[in-house]
Amino acid sequence: MSSLKLLGMQRRGTGFTASMRSSLKLQGLVPPAFETLDHQVTRCMARLEALKNNPLEQFTYLDRIRSENASLFYRVTMANLKKVVSIIYTPTVGLACQEFSHIYTPAATPGLFLSLSDAPHLDDILANYPGETPDISVLTDGSRILGLGDLGVNGMGIAVGKLSLYVAAGGFDPSRTLPIALDLGTNTARHLTDPLYLGTRSRRPADDVFYKFVEAVMAALHRRWPGLLVQFEDFSSEHAFGTLERLKERYFMFNDDIQGTGAVILSGFINAMRLSGTALRDHRILFVGAGSAGVGVASQLMDHFVREGGLAEKEAKSLFYLMDSKGLVTADRADAKRYPQHKTLFMRDDMGGKQISSLLDAVETLRPTALIGLSSVGGTFTPDILQAMSKLNSRPIVFPLSNPLENAECTFQEAVKHSNGSVLFASGTAFPPQSHPVTGTILEPGQGNNMYIFPGLGFGAVLAKATRISDNMVYDSAVSLSKQLNQEEQRQGLLYPKIERIRETSAVVSRDVILSALKDGLVNEQFVLKLFGVVAGQKLDCKSSAIMDSKSSELLRWVQSKMYYPSYEQSML
């Protein structure tokens, strides 16, 4: 059988019309029934329903479809986003990463595995890549996958899953995505002793070796594909901040755990502040979790307080408190000299020697208006803590953001119950709606999922042919998202648009990211430059609002025209 026939069977199966079967000589090689793409979607969803008690089987089933028939996979995902996202991304992708070495199927795992021993041959290895020139890559070293710890090369699963959302939510062409796992060993004993573990069986290298290798990988990627955007994913906290600081001014890259998480939570927090009725400068925010995500979110929120609240940086920083597993992060704590650099950004020096180790004591002493959890410790927001927040605030802001589900600091049900329905809530994982304990009104939980930000941020940056991702581009993506609640969503008191509108919201975020890049002089796409009458390297000087609105509308239409949409009409097979 010819490779063309095999390829056709893989991609469409029963989707071939009678005339196509005849011309491609496929009669008898596929079942006789003809099914439209939408009918095939119905078949896939029926199978997922049959597997509903086994999430890992649901994941492997969808992963096989993704590798065999991208059009079908993305039509399934986009038509059933709320349900399918929980399978291909959090929380099920965490389980898939834990089991990656046991469920690995070569044909179903696209991308690159780069080991330390490959360092002298990186250019040759990249030249071996058989796919199209990639626009977007998700790169991980697997050292901190979700809240599951060091999974080593098993972290490839998160890179594949995340890129599926760049396509489904952001509009990237799936053939131009590239997942990369850096195989730098693992410090987790059970993987090192697992006979089926697919990575190098060694402990992780020292920092100097790590940074030298990452630099070499980034340089090689840039030489091979100068326009490739690289998103760093699930590195350890110290390395997440270290790589971002070392690379962000020199390469086209960003870190979603720091910048993406910060942006999506800022967006929800902007709307929560509006609904709380508390003035911006009167908020006090207590973070539980002082890793890369916690500090990244705190940094984004503080930036907003400076930009929109008119506060000096020192004044804005005074409104933030961080707790780690040992208590409030202070300059005079016994272990302060051993803090990693990122933790020192928000350490307190005004507690007069008072140390607070209990979260309940912290709530009662500091009297926060907002409680944000990124601790990866499930159940941290206990009933007494939620009740204390409710007593302090008429509309307490409670964001338990840790993933997966078992790591969430509290559930939506608990937050509603112990706040008597007054809570302003957003979580990292999905929770079902709840009834208001007094009025019976159905309350919808917010989900501060990074997929509201990274697909639009990445797509806009790539379309703009930006030279780098600026802080303004990240910040403006958050503000853009915060403004996209429609009238019905506002009436319901939602903090984020409904997930079913993710393509619509991502297109607007992409448009606003391009505008932000224009203002920073980072755009090289000729269509955009001509539309706004600037040249590459020139910063956009905003003109009258009427002119800007007209050009912004045209830019949005252009963005939407560039978005991938799955159909059999787009390709021969």
Coordinates of C-alpha atoms in Angstrom, one line a residue:
M1 CA 0.0 0.0 0.0
S2 CA 1.3 3.5 -0.9
S3 CA 2.2 5.9 1.8
L4 CA -0.4 8.3 0.4
K5 CA -3.1 5.8 1.0
L6 CA -2.0 5.2 4.5
L7 CA -1.8 8.9 5.2
G8 CA -5.3 9.4 3.8
M9 CA -6.7 6.6 5.9
Q10 CA -5.1 8.0 9.0
R11 CA -6.4 11.5 8.5
R12 CA -10.0 11.0 7.4
G13 CA -11.1 7.4 7.6
T14 CA -14.9 7.4 7.1
G15 CA -14.7 11.1 6.1
F16 CA -13.7 10.2 2.5
T17 CA -16.4 10.8 0.0
A18 CA -17.2 8.1 -2.6
S19 CA -15.5 10.0 -5.3
M20 CA -12.3 10.5 -3.2
R21 CA -12.3 6.8 -2.3
S22 CA -12.4 6.0 -6.0
S23 CA -9.7 8.5 -7.1
L24 CA -7.4 7.5 -4.2
K25 CA -8.2 3.8 -4.7
L26 CA -9.3 3.4 -1.1
Q27 CA -12.4 1.2 -1.8
G28 CA -12.6 -1.5 0.8
L29 CA -9.8 0.0 2.9
V30 CA -12.2 2.0 5.1
P31 CA -15.7 1.2 6.4
P32 CA -18.4 1.7 3.8
A33 CA -20.3 4.4 5.8
F34 CA -19.5 8.0 4.9
E35 CA -19.4 10.4 7.8
T36 CA -19.1 14.2 7.8
L37 CA -16.6 15.7 10.2
D38 CA -19.4 16.7 12.5
H39 CA -20.7 13.2 12.5
Q40 CA -17.2 11.9 13.4
V41 CA -17.2 14.4 16.3
T42 CA -20.4 12.8 17.6
R43 CA -18.8 9.4 17.4
C44 CA -15.7 10.6 19.3
M45 CA -17.8 12.2 22.0
A46 CA -19.8 9.0 22.4
R47 CA -16.6 7.1 23.0
L48 CA -15.4 9.7 25.5
E49 CA -18.7 9.3 27.4
A50 CA -18.2 5.5 27.5
L51 CA -14.7 6.1 29.0
K52 CA -15.9 8.7 31.5
N53 CA -14.8 6.6 34.5
N54 CA -11.3 6.4 33.3
P55 CA -9.8 9.8 32.5
L56 CA -6.4 8.4 31.5
E57 CA -8.1 6.2 28.8
Q58 CA -10.0 9.3 27.7
F59 CA -6.6 11.1 27.4
T60 CA -4.9 8.3 25.4
Y61 CA -8.0 8.0 23.1
L62 CA -7.9 11.8 22.3
D63 CA -4.1 11.7 22.0
R64 CA -4.4 9.0 19.3
I65 CA -6.9 11.0 17.4
R66 CA -4.6 14.1 17.6
S67 CA -1.7 12.1 16.1
E68 CA -3.9 10.5 13.4
N69 CA -6.4 13.2 12.4
A70 CA -5.7 16.7 13.5
S71 CA -8.8 18.2 11.9
L72 CA -11.0 15.8 13.8
F73 CA -9.1 16.3 17.1
Y74 CA -9.4 20.0 17.0
R75 CA -13.0 20.0 15.8
V76 CA -13.8 17.7 18.8
T77 CA -11.9 20.0 21.1
M78 CA -13.3 23.3 19.9
A79 CA -16.9 22.0 19.7
N80 CA -16.7 20.6 23.3
L81 CA -14.1 22.8 24.8
K82 CA -15.3 22.9 28.4
K83 CA -15.4 19.1 28.6
V84 CA -12.3 18.3 26.5
V85 CA -10.0 20.8 28.1
S86 CA -10.2 18.9 31.4
I87 CA -8.9 15.8 29.6
I88 CA -6.2 17.2 27.4
Y89 CA -5.0 19.8 29.9
T90 CA -5.6 20.2 33.6
P91 CA -6.4 18.1 35.6
T92 CA -6.0 14.9 33.5
V93 CA -2.8 16.0 31.8
G94 CA -1.1 15.8 35.2
L95 CA -2.0 12.1 35.5
A96 CA -0.9 11.6 31.9
C97 CA 2.5 13.1 32.7
Q98 CA 2.9 10.9 35.7
E99 CA 2.2 7.9 33.5
F100 CA 4.0 9.2 30.3
S101 CA 6.7 6.5 30.3
H102 CA 4.1 3.9 30.6
I103 CA 1.6 5.1 28.0
Y104 CA 4.2 6.4 25.5
T105 CA 3.4 5.7 21.8
P106 CA 6.0 6.9 19.4
A107 CA 3.7 8.1 16.7
A108 CA 1.5 10.0 19.2
T109 CA 4.4 12.1 20.6
P110 CA 5.6 14.8 18.2
G111 CA 8.5 17.1 19.1
L112 CA 12.0 16.9 20.3
F113 CA 13.8 15.3 23.3
L114 CA 17.1 17.1 23.9
S115 CA 19.6 15.6 26.4
L116 CA 22.7 17.1 27.9
S117 CA 24.7 14.7 25.7
D118 CA 23.2 16.3 22.7
A119 CA 24.8 19.7 23.4
P120 CA 27.6 19.4 20.8
H121 CA 25.1 18.3 18.1
L122 CA 22.1 20.6 18.6
D123 CA 22.2 22.2 15.2
D124 CA 22.3 18.8 13.5
I125 CA 19.4 17.5 15.7
L126 CA 17.2 20.5 14.9
A127 CA 18.0 20.0 11.2
N128 CA 16.6 16.4 11.6
Y129 CA 13.2 17.8 12.6
P130 CA 10.9 16.6 9.7
G131 CA 8.0 19.0 10.4
E132 CA 7.1 22.4 9.0
T133 CA 8.9 25.5 10.3
P134 CA 7.3 26.0 13.8
D135 CA 5.8 29.2 15.0
I136 CA 5.4 28.3 18.6
S137 CA 7.2 25.9 20.9
V138 CA 6.5 24.9 24.5
L139 CA 9.7 23.9 26.3
T140 CA 9.9 22.2 29.6
D141 CA 12.6 20.4 31.7
G142 CA 9.9 18.6 33.7
S143 CA 11.3 19.7 37.0
R144 CA 8.0 21.1 38.4
I145 CA 5.0 19.7 36.5
L146 CA 1.8 21.3 37.9
G147 CA 1.9 20.5 41.6
L148 CA 3.3 17.0 41.0
G149 CA 7.0 17.6 41.5
D150 CA 10.0 16.6 39.4
L151 CA 8.8 14.2 36.6
G152 CA 11.8 14.5 34.4
V153 CA 11.3 13.7 30.7
N154 CA 7.7 12.7 31.5
G155 CA 7.0 16.4 31.5
M156 CA 6.7 16.2 27.7
G157 CA 3.0 15.6 28.2
I158 CA 2.4 19.1 29.5
A159 CA 4.2 20.6 26.4
V160 CA 2.0 18.6 24.0
G161 CA -1.2 19.4 26.0
K162 CA -0.4 23.1 26.1
L163 CA 0.2 23.3 22.4
S164 CA -3.2 21.8 21.8
L165 CA -4.6 24.8 23.5
Y166 CA -2.5 27.2 21.5
V167 CA -4.3 25.7 18.5
A168 CA -7.8 25.2 19.8
A169 CA -8.0 28.5 21.8
G170 CA -5.5 30.7 20.0
G171 CA -5.7 29.8 16.3
F172 CA -2.2 28.4 15.7
D173 CA -1.7 26.0 12.8
P174 CA -1.2 22.6 14.5
S175 CA 1.5 21.6 11.9
R176 CA 3.6 24.6 13.1
T177 CA 3.8 23.7 16.8
L178 CA 6.8 22.1 18.5
P179 CA 6.9 20.5 21.9
I180 CA 10.4 20.2 23.4
A181 CA 11.4 18.2 26.5
L182 CA 14.9 19.0 27.9
D183 CA 16.2 15.7 29.4
L184 CA 18.3 16.9 32.3
G185 CA 17.7 13.9 34.5
T186 CA 15.4 13.9 37.5
N187 CA 15.8 14.0 41.3
T188 CA 12.8 11.8 41.8
A189 CA 13.9 8.3 42.9
R190 CA 10.9 6.4 41.6
H191 CA 11.6 7.5 38.1
L192 CA 15.2 6.7 38.3
T193 CA 14.4 3.2 39.4
D194 CA 11.5 2.7 37.0
P195 CA 12.6 0.2 34.3
L196 CA 10.2 1.9 31.8
Y197 CA 11.4 5.5 32.5
L198 CA 12.2 7.1 29.1
G199 CA 14.7 9.7 30.2
T200 CA 18.3 9.8 31.3
R201 CA 18.8 8.0 34.6
S202 CA 20.8 10.6 36.4
R203 CA 20.2 13.3 39.0
R204 CA 19.9 16.9 37.7
P205 CA 23.1 18.9 37.0
A206 CA 24.4 21.9 38.9
D207 CA 23.1 25.3 38.0
D208 CA 26.1 26.3 35.8
V209 CA 25.6 23.2 33.6
F210 CA 21.9 23.8 33.5
Y211 CA 22.1 27.4 32.4
K212 CA 24.9 26.7 29.8
F213 CA 22.7 24.0 28.2
V214 CA 19.5 26.1 28.2
E215 CA 21.5 28.9 26.6
A216 CA 22.9 26.5 23.9
V217 CA 19.4 25.2 23.2
M218 CA 17.9 28.7 22.8
A219 CA 20.8 29.8 20.6
A220 CA 20.4 26.7 18.4
L221 CA 16.6 27.2 18.1
H222 CA 17.1 30.9 17.1
R223 CA 19.7 30.0 14.5
R224 CA 17.4 27.3 13.0
W225 CA 14.0 29.2 13.3
P226 CA 14.6 32.9 14.0
G227 CA 10.8 33.6 14.2
L228 CA 10.0 30.8 16.7
L229 CA 8.4 31.9 20.0
V230 CA 9.5 29.7 22.9
Q231 CA 7.2 29.4 25.9
F232 CA 9.0 28.1 29.0
E233 CA 6.8 25.7 31.1
D234 CA 7.1 24.1 34.5
F235 CA 10.7 24.7 35.4
S236 CA 11.6 24.8 39.1
S237 CA 10.9 28.2 40.7
E238 CA 14.6 29.3 40.8
H239 CA 15.2 28.2 37.2
A240 CA 12.0 29.7 36.0
F241 CA 13.0 33.2 37.3
G242 CA 16.6 32.6 36.3
T243 CA 16.0 31.7 32.7
L244 CA 13.4 34.5 32.3
E245 CA 15.8 37.2 33.6
R246 CA 18.7 35.9 31.5
L247 CA 16.8 35.3 28.2
K248 CA 13.8 37.6 27.9
E249 CA 15.7 40.6 26.4
R250 CA 17.7 38.5 24.0
Y251 CA 15.3 35.9 22.7
F252 CA 11.6 35.7 21.6
M253 CA 10.4 33.9 24.7
F254 CA 8.2 34.1 27.8
N255 CA 7.5 32.0 30.9
D256 CA 3.8 31.1 31.3
D257 CA 4.1 30.1 34.9
I258 CA 5.3 33.5 35.9
Q259 CA 4.0 35.9 33.2
G260 CA 0.9 34.0 32.0
T261 CA -0.3 33.1 35.4
G262 CA 0.3 36.7 36.6
A263 CA -1.7 38.1 33.7
V264 CA -4.7 35.8 33.9
I265 CA -5.0 36.4 37.7
L266 CA -4.6 40.1 37.3
S267 CA -7.5 40.1 34.8
G268 CA -9.8 38.3 37.2
F269 CA -8.6 40.4 40.1
I270 CA -9.4 43.6 38.2
N271 CA -13.0 42.5 37.9
A272 CA -13.1 41.1 41.5
M273 CA -11.9 44.5 42.8
R274 CA -14.7 46.2 40.8
L275 CA -17.3 43.9 42.3
S276 CA -15.8 44.1 45.9
G277 CA -16.5 47.8 46.1
T278 CA -13.2 48.3 47.9
A279 CA -10.9 51.0 46.4
L280 CA -7.7 49.8 44.8
R281 CA -5.4 51.4 47.4
D282 CA -7.4 49.9 50.3
H283 CA -6.8 46.3 49.3
R284 CA -4.4 44.0 51.2
I285 CA -3.4 40.8 49.4
L286 CA -2.2 37.7 51.2
F287 CA -0.5 35.1 49.0
V288 CA -0.1 31.5 50.3
G289 CA 2.7 30.1 48.2
A290 CA 5.9 32.0 47.4
G291 CA 7.2 30.1 44.4
S292 CA 7.6 31.3 40.8
A293 CA 3.8 31.4 40.2
G294 CA 3.1 33.2 43.5
V295 CA 5.7 35.9 43.0
G296 CA 4.8 36.2 39.3
V297 CA 1.2 36.9 40.2
A298 CA 2.1 39.3 43.0
S299 CA 4.4 41.2 40.6
Q300 CA 1.7 41.5 37.9
L301 CA -0.8 42.8 40.5
M302 CA 1.7 45.2 42.0
D303 CA 2.4 46.6 38.5
H304 CA -1.3 47.2 38.0
F305 CA -1.5 49.1 41.3
V306 CA 1.3 51.3 40.1
R307 CA -0.1 51.9 36.6
E308 CA -3.8 52.3 37.4
G309 CA -3.8 53.2 41.1
G310 CA -1.1 55.9 40.9
L311 CA 0.8 54.3 43.7
A312 CA 4.6 54.5 44.1
E313 CA 6.2 51.1 43.8
K314 CA 7.1 51.0 47.5
E315 CA 3.6 51.9 48.5
A316 CA 2.1 49.3 46.2
K317 CA 4.5 46.6 47.4
S318 CA 3.4 47.4 51.0
L319 CA -0.1 46.0 50.2
F320 CA 1.3 42.5 49.5
Y321 CA 2.1 39.7 51.9
L322 CA 3.6 36.3 51.0
M323 CA 3.5 33.1 53.1
D324 CA 5.5 29.9 52.4
S325 CA 5.4 26.6 54.3
K326 CA 7.2 28.2 57.2
G327 CA 5.1 31.3 57.6
L328 CA 5.1 34.9 56.6
V329 CA 8.1 35.8 54.5
T330 CA 9.9 38.4 56.5
A331 CA 13.4 39.9 56.3
D332 CA 14.2 38.9 59.9
R333 CA 12.9 35.3 59.8
A334 CA 15.5 32.8 61.0
D335 CA 16.0 31.4 57.5
A336 CA 15.9 34.7 55.6
K337 CA 19.5 34.5 54.4
R338 CA 18.6 31.3 52.6
Y339 CA 15.7 32.7 50.6
P340 CA 15.9 32.3 46.9
Q341 CA 16.2 35.6 45.1
H342 CA 12.6 35.7 43.8
K343 CA 11.2 35.3 47.4
T344 CA 13.0 38.4 48.6
L345 CA 11.0 40.6 46.2
F346 CA 8.1 40.7 48.6
M347 CA 9.6 39.9 52.0
R348 CA 8.4 42.2 54.8
D349 CA 10.7 44.3 56.8
D350 CA 8.0 46.1 58.8
M351 CA 6.7 43.4 61.2
G352 CA 8.9 44.5 64.1
G353 CA 10.2 41.0 64.7
K354 CA 6.8 39.4 64.8
Q355 CA 6.7 36.1 63.0
I356 CA 3.5 34.5 61.8
S357 CA 3.4 30.8 61.0
S358 CA -0.3 30.1 61.0
L359 CA -2.5 31.1 58.1
L360 CA -5.4 31.9 60.4
D361 CA -3.2 34.1 62.5
A362 CA -2.1 35.9 59.3
V363 CA -5.7 36.5 58.3
E364 CA -6.7 37.8 61.7
T365 CA -3.5 39.9 62.1
L366 CA -3.1 41.3 58.5
R367 CA -6.8 41.6 57.7
P368 CA -6.5 40.9 54.0
T369 CA -9.2 41.7 51.5
A370 CA -7.9 39.0 49.1
L371 CA -6.5 35.5 49.7
I372 CA -4.6 33.9 46.8
G373 CA -3.4 30.3 47.0
L374 CA -0.5 29.0 45.0
S375 CA 0.8 26.5 47.6
S376 CA 0.0 23.2 45.9
V377 CA -1.3 22.0 49.3
G378 CA -4.9 20.9 49.1
G379 CA -7.4 22.1 51.7
T380 CA -5.2 25.0 53.0
F381 CA -8.1 27.4 53.0
T382 CA -10.0 25.7 55.9
P383 CA -13.5 26.6 57.0
D384 CA -12.3 28.8 59.8
I385 CA -10.0 30.8 57.4
L386 CA -12.8 31.2 54.9
Q387 CA -15.2 32.4 57.7
A388 CA -12.5 34.8 59.0
M389 CA -12.2 36.3 55.5
S390 CA -16.0 36.7 55.3
K391 CA -16.1 38.5 58.7
L392 CA -13.5 40.9 57.5
N393 CA -14.9 41.6 54.1
S394 CA -18.4 42.0 52.7
R395 CA -17.1 40.5 49.4
P396 CA -14.0 38.5 50.2
I397 CA -11.7 37.7 47.3
V398 CA -10.6 34.0 47.4
F399 CA -8.5 32.6 44.6
P400 CA -7.4 28.9 45.3
L401 CA -5.2 28.6 42.2
S402 CA -3.2 25.4 42.7
N403 CA -3.6 22.5 40.3
P404 CA -4.6 19.7 39.9
L405 CA -7.8 19.3 41.8
E406 CA -6.4 17.6 44.8
N407 CA -4.0 20.5 45.3
A408 CA -6.6 23.2 45.3
E409 CA -6.6 25.2 48.5
C410 CA -10.4 24.9 48.7
T411 CA -13.4 24.1 46.5
F412 CA -16.0 26.5 45.3
Q413 CA -18.6 24.7 47.4
E414 CA -16.5 25.3 50.5
A415 CA -15.9 28.9 49.6
V416 CA -19.6 29.6 49.0
K417 CA -20.7 27.8 52.1
H418 CA -18.3 29.4 54.5
S419 CA -18.8 32.9 53.1
N420 CA -22.6 32.6 53.0
G421 CA -22.4 33.2 49.3
S422 CA -20.5 36.4 49.3
V423 CA -17.2 35.1 48.0
L424 CA -15.6 36.5 44.8
F425 CA -13.9 33.3 43.6
A426 CA -11.5 32.1 40.9
S427 CA -9.6 28.8 40.9
G428 CA -7.0 27.1 38.9
T429 CA -9.1 24.0 38.3
A430 CA -12.7 23.7 37.2
F431 CA -15.5 23.4 39.8
P432 CA -19.2 23.0 39.3
P433 CA -21.7 25.8 40.0
Q434 CA -23.3 26.2 43.4
S435 CA -26.6 27.6 44.7
H436 CA -26.4 30.7 46.8
P437 CA -27.2 29.6 50.4
V438 CA -29.7 32.4 50.9
T439 CA -31.2 33.4 47.6
G440 CA -30.8 30.1 45.7
T441 CA -29.3 31.9 42.7
I442 CA -26.9 29.8 40.7
L443 CA -23.3 31.0 41.2
E444 CA -20.7 30.3 38.6
P445 CA -17.1 29.9 39.7
G446 CA -14.4 31.8 37.9
Q447 CA -11.5 29.7 36.6
G448 CA -8.2 31.6 36.4
N449 CA -6.9 29.3 33.7
N450 CA -3.8 30.5 31.8
M451 CA -5.5 29.4 28.6
Y452 CA -7.3 32.7 28.7
I453 CA -3.9 34.5 28.2
F454 CA -1.2 32.4 26.6
P455 CA -2.9 31.5 23.3
G456 CA -3.8 35.1 22.5
L457 CA -0.5 36.5 23.8
G458 CA 1.5 34.0 21.7
F459 CA -0.6 34.3 18.6
G460 CA -0.5 38.1 18.7
A461 CA 3.2 38.2 19.2
V462 CA 3.9 35.7 16.4
L463 CA 1.5 37.5 14.0
A464 CA 3.3 40.8 14.8
K465 CA 6.7 39.1 14.1
A466 CA 7.7 40.8 17.4
T467 CA 11.4 40.7 18.3
R468 CA 10.6 39.9 22.0
I469 CA 7.8 39.7 24.5
S470 CA 7.8 43.0 26.5
D471 CA 6.3 43.5 29.9
N472 CA 3.8 45.8 28.4
M473 CA 2.6 43.1 26.0
V474 CA 2.0 40.8 29.0
Y475 CA 0.3 43.5 31.0
D476 CA -1.9 44.6 28.1
S477 CA -3.1 41.0 27.5
A478 CA -4.4 41.0 31.1
V479 CA -6.2 44.3 30.8
S480 CA -7.6 43.2 27.4
L481 CA -9.1 40.1 28.9
S482 CA -10.6 41.9 31.8
K483 CA -12.6 44.1 29.5
Q484 CA -14.2 41.3 27.5
L485 CA -17.2 40.3 29.8
N486 CA -20.4 40.6 27.8
Q487 CA -23.6 42.0 29.3
E488 CA -24.9 38.6 30.4
E489 CA -21.5 37.7 32.0
Q490 CA -21.5 41.0 33.9
R491 CA -25.1 40.4 35.1
Q492 CA -24.0 37.0 36.5
G493 CA -21.1 38.6 38.3
L494 CA -18.5 36.6 36.4
L495 CA -14.8 37.4 36.6
Y496 CA -13.9 35.8 33.3
P497 CA -15.7 35.3 30.0
K498 CA -17.3 31.9 29.5
I499 CA -14.8 29.4 28.3
E500 CA -16.9 28.7 25.2
R501 CA -16.0 32.1 23.9
I502 CA -12.3 31.5 24.2
R503 CA -11.6 31.9 20.4
E504 CA -13.4 35.2 20.4
T505 CA -11.6 36.5 23.4
S506 CA -8.2 35.2 22.2
A507 CA -8.6 37.1 19.0
V508 CA -9.1 40.3 20.8
V509 CA -6.2 39.6 23.2
S510 CA -4.0 38.9 20.1
R511 CA -5.1 42.2 18.5
D512 CA -4.3 44.1 21.7
V513 CA -1.0 42.4 22.1
I514 CA -0.1 43.5 18.6
L515 CA -1.1 47.1 19.5
S516 CA 1.1 46.9 22.6
A517 CA 4.0 45.6 20.5
L518 CA 3.5 48.6 18.1
K519 CA 3.7 51.0 21.0
D520 CA 7.0 49.4 22.0
G521 CA 8.4 49.4 18.5
L522 CA 8.7 45.6 18.3
V523 CA 6.6 44.8 15.3
N524 CA 8.1 43.6 12.0
E525 CA 4.9 42.4 10.2
Q526 CA 4.5 44.5 7.1
F527 CA 0.7 44.4 7.0
V528 CA 0.6 45.8 10.5
L529 CA 3.3 48.4 9.9
K530 CA 1.5 49.7 6.8
L531 CA -1.9 49.7 8.4
F532 CA -0.6 52.0 11.2
G533 CA 1.8 54.0 9.0
V534 CA 5.0 53.1 10.9
V535 CA 8.3 51.3 10.0
A536 CA 10.0 48.5 11.9
G537 CA 11.6 49.7 15.1
Q538 CA 9.3 52.8 15.2
K539 CA 7.0 53.2 18.2
L540 CA 3.4 53.9 17.5
D541 CA 2.3 57.4 18.5
C542 CA -1.4 56.9 19.2
K543 CA -3.5 59.3 17.1
S544 CA -7.1 60.2 17.5
S545 CA -9.3 57.6 19.1
A546 CA -11.6 57.5 16.0
I547 CA -8.7 56.6 13.7
M548 CA -7.3 54.1 16.2
D549 CA -10.7 52.4 16.6
S550 CA -11.1 52.0 12.8
K551 CA -7.6 50.6 12.4
S552 CA -8.0 48.4 15.4
S553 CA -11.2 46.9 14.0
E554 CA -9.4 46.2 10.7
L555 CA -6.5 44.7 12.7
L556 CA -8.9 42.4 14.6
R557 CA -10.4 41.2 11.3
W558 CA -6.9 40.4 10.0
V559 CA -6.1 38.5 13.2
Q560 CA -9.3 36.4 12.9
S561 CA -8.5 35.7 9.2
K562 CA -5.2 34.1 10.3
M563 CA -6.7 31.7 12.8
Y564 CA -6.6 28.0 12.0
Y565 CA -10.0 26.3 11.8
P566 CA -10.2 22.6 11.5
S567 CA -12.0 21.3 8.4
Y568 CA -11.4 18.7 5.7
E569 CA -11.7 21.4 3.0
Q570 CA -8.4 22.9 4.1
S571 CA -6.3 20.0 2.8
M572 CA -6.5 17.3 0.2
L573 CA -6.5 14.4 2.7

